Amino acid sequence: MFLRALEWKGRSLRFLDQTRLPWEEVYVETEDYRDIVEAIKHLRIRGAPLIGVAAAYGLCLGAFEGLKSEDFFSFLERVDLELRSTRPTAVNLFWALDRMRAIWSAQNALGDWEEVVDRLVAEAKAIDAENVATSESIARFGAALFENGDRVLTHCNTGPLACGGWGTALGAILWAVHREGKKLTVYADETRPILQGARLTAFELLKSGIPVTLVCDNMAGSLMSRGHITKVIVGADRIAMNGDVANKIGTYTIAVLAYHHGIPFYVAAPLSTVDPEAKTGGDIPIEERNPQEVTTFGGVTVAPSGVAVYNPAFDVTPSSLVHAFVTEEGVVYPPFEEKLQALRSKRRK
Ligand code: MRU
């Protein structure tokens, strides 16, 4: 039913180029970690959980190449650094690379490089499998929040393409409809500037047989004021310990609107997205992207040349606007800090 966004093929990684959707389904298979670096930077591979899994496999590709180098561990350091510098906000990238680093730095003294590579591949596969299981739990817990007849708004893309498995916020919608037979009306924001909602969420929903109504980002207020929305659910790229949430630009606006209209605003994300190093949203680095994403639409220039552009890829929604988090351990209601702390420390790294 779902497209497979990533697949480890033993010595290579096959991925779906998400920049080509919905027009064509193009798969790329590569043994070169540099292609994974490029793919993450340019959003061919995207979505916080999937970026983490791709980075782990990217490190494996680098490790295979490192076997041919003079200094295996310096080579791995370089690969790790290149992968870390692809995108700054989704913490899953750093979380997955930290797990991989724990494997190779522990083996540093061993000298048996082939053995290290085997262990790295095993760890990347474990991250991948855990990610699929985690997203199924999130989808299940999230689905339970919906009632028959709910009219749900979502933002950006948080389904199988962004996560593997069922997905997070979109996974909850998919699970509610396909596994629980609930009747939902789904609205998807187009998600300017690069339209993950229009290109990917609408595509995934229609492909799985769920009707969806696409709206421009600036139509959410109108929808809510007319009573068309009963619940909002989104994903997250990084959650601070106090419950502030960095997610795709435009999320904050929707959260404010939802609060104003008394509509529950849910955030669905794995606990690996909770960053113990970030006390509040102010500690979360926000990626700024190429101005061309704003001055063009579908490849056509829509602004005068030389115009100044502000293009943050994410914004921060304060925890006070979050009704609840949906995690693989269940639904977490306020106050968040202690509960997130307890759940986060329960999981390995
Ligand atoms: O820039 P993207 O497309 O990687 O941004 C994706 C999002 O903002 C998603 O909402 C977020 O990663 C959650 S994915 C389950």
PDB file of N, CA, C and O in Angstrom, residues 7-14 29 57:
ATOM      1  N   GLU A   7      15.702   1.464   1.364  1.00  0.00           N
ATOM      2  CA  GLU A   7      15.889   0.010   1.504  1.00  0.00           C
ATOM      3  C   GLU A   7      17.378  -0.328   1.466  1.00  0.00           C
ATOM      4  O   GLU A   7      18.075   0.032   0.504  1.00  0.00           O
ATOM      5  N   TRP A   8      17.860  -0.983   2.514  1.00  0.00           N
ATOM      6  CA  TRP A   8      19.258  -1.415   2.564  1.00  0.00           C
ATOM      7  C   TRP A   8      19.397  -2.673   1.724  1.00  0.00           C
ATOM      8  O   TRP A   8      18.634  -3.623   1.876  1.00  0.00           O
ATOM      9  N   LYS A   9      20.383  -2.679   0.813  1.00  0.00           N
ATOM     10  CA  LYS A   9      20.523  -3.812  -0.108  1.00  0.00           C
ATOM     11  C   LYS A   9      21.816  -4.597   0.149  1.00  0.00           C
ATOM     12  O   LYS A   9      22.365  -5.186  -0.780  1.00  0.00           O
ATOM     13  N   GLY A  10      22.327  -4.537   1.350  1.00  0.00           N
ATOM     14  CA  GLY A  10      23.527  -5.336   1.677  1.00  0.00           C
ATOM     15  C   GLY A  10      24.802  -4.537   1.565  1.00  0.00           C
ATOM     16  O   GLY A  10      25.547  -4.416   2.528  1.00  0.00           O
ATOM     17  N   ARG A  11      25.060  -3.953   0.375  1.00  0.00           N
ATOM     18  CA  ARG A  11      26.241  -3.095   0.219  1.00  0.00           C
ATOM     19  C   ARG A  11      25.853  -1.737  -0.360  1.00  0.00           C
ATOM     20  O   ARG A  11      26.709  -0.911  -0.654  1.00  0.00           O
ATOM     21  N   SER A  12      24.563  -1.543  -0.568  1.00  0.00           N
ATOM     22  CA  SER A  12      24.116  -0.272  -1.162  1.00  0.00           C
ATOM     23  C   SER A  12      22.799   0.142  -0.494  1.00  0.00           C
ATOM     24  O   SER A  12      22.148  -0.658   0.183  1.00  0.00           O
ATOM     25  N   LEU A  13      22.436   1.408  -0.697  1.00  0.00           N
ATOM     26  CA  LEU A  13      21.162   1.906  -0.175  1.00  0.00           C
ATOM     27  C   LEU A  13      20.311   2.377  -1.351  1.00  0.00           C
ATOM     28  O   LEU A  13      20.781   3.124  -2.215  1.00  0.00           O
ATOM     29  N   ARG A  14      19.074   1.918  -1.365  1.00  0.00           N
ATOM     30  CA  ARG A  14      18.146   2.325  -2.416  1.00  0.00           C
ATOM     31  C   ARG A  14      17.156   3.292  -1.784  1.00  0.00           C
ATOM     32  O   ARG A  14      16.592   3.009  -0.721  1.00  0.00           O
ATOM     33  N   GLU A  29      19.873   3.936  -6.428  1.00  0.00           N
ATOM     34  CA  GLU A  29      20.604   2.968  -5.608  1.00  0.00           C
ATOM     35  C   GLU A  29      22.078   3.358  -5.635  1.00  0.00           C
ATOM     36  O   GLU A  29      22.641   3.600  -6.713  1.00  0.00           O
ATOM     37  N   TYR A  57      22.666   4.379   7.669  1.00  0.00           N
ATOM     38  CA  TYR A  57      23.097   3.573   6.511  1.00  0.00           C
ATOM     39  C   TYR A  57      24.190   4.305   5.714  1.00  0.00           C
ATOM     40  O   TYR A  57      25.096   3.666   5.170  1.00  0.00           O
TER      41      TYR A  57
END
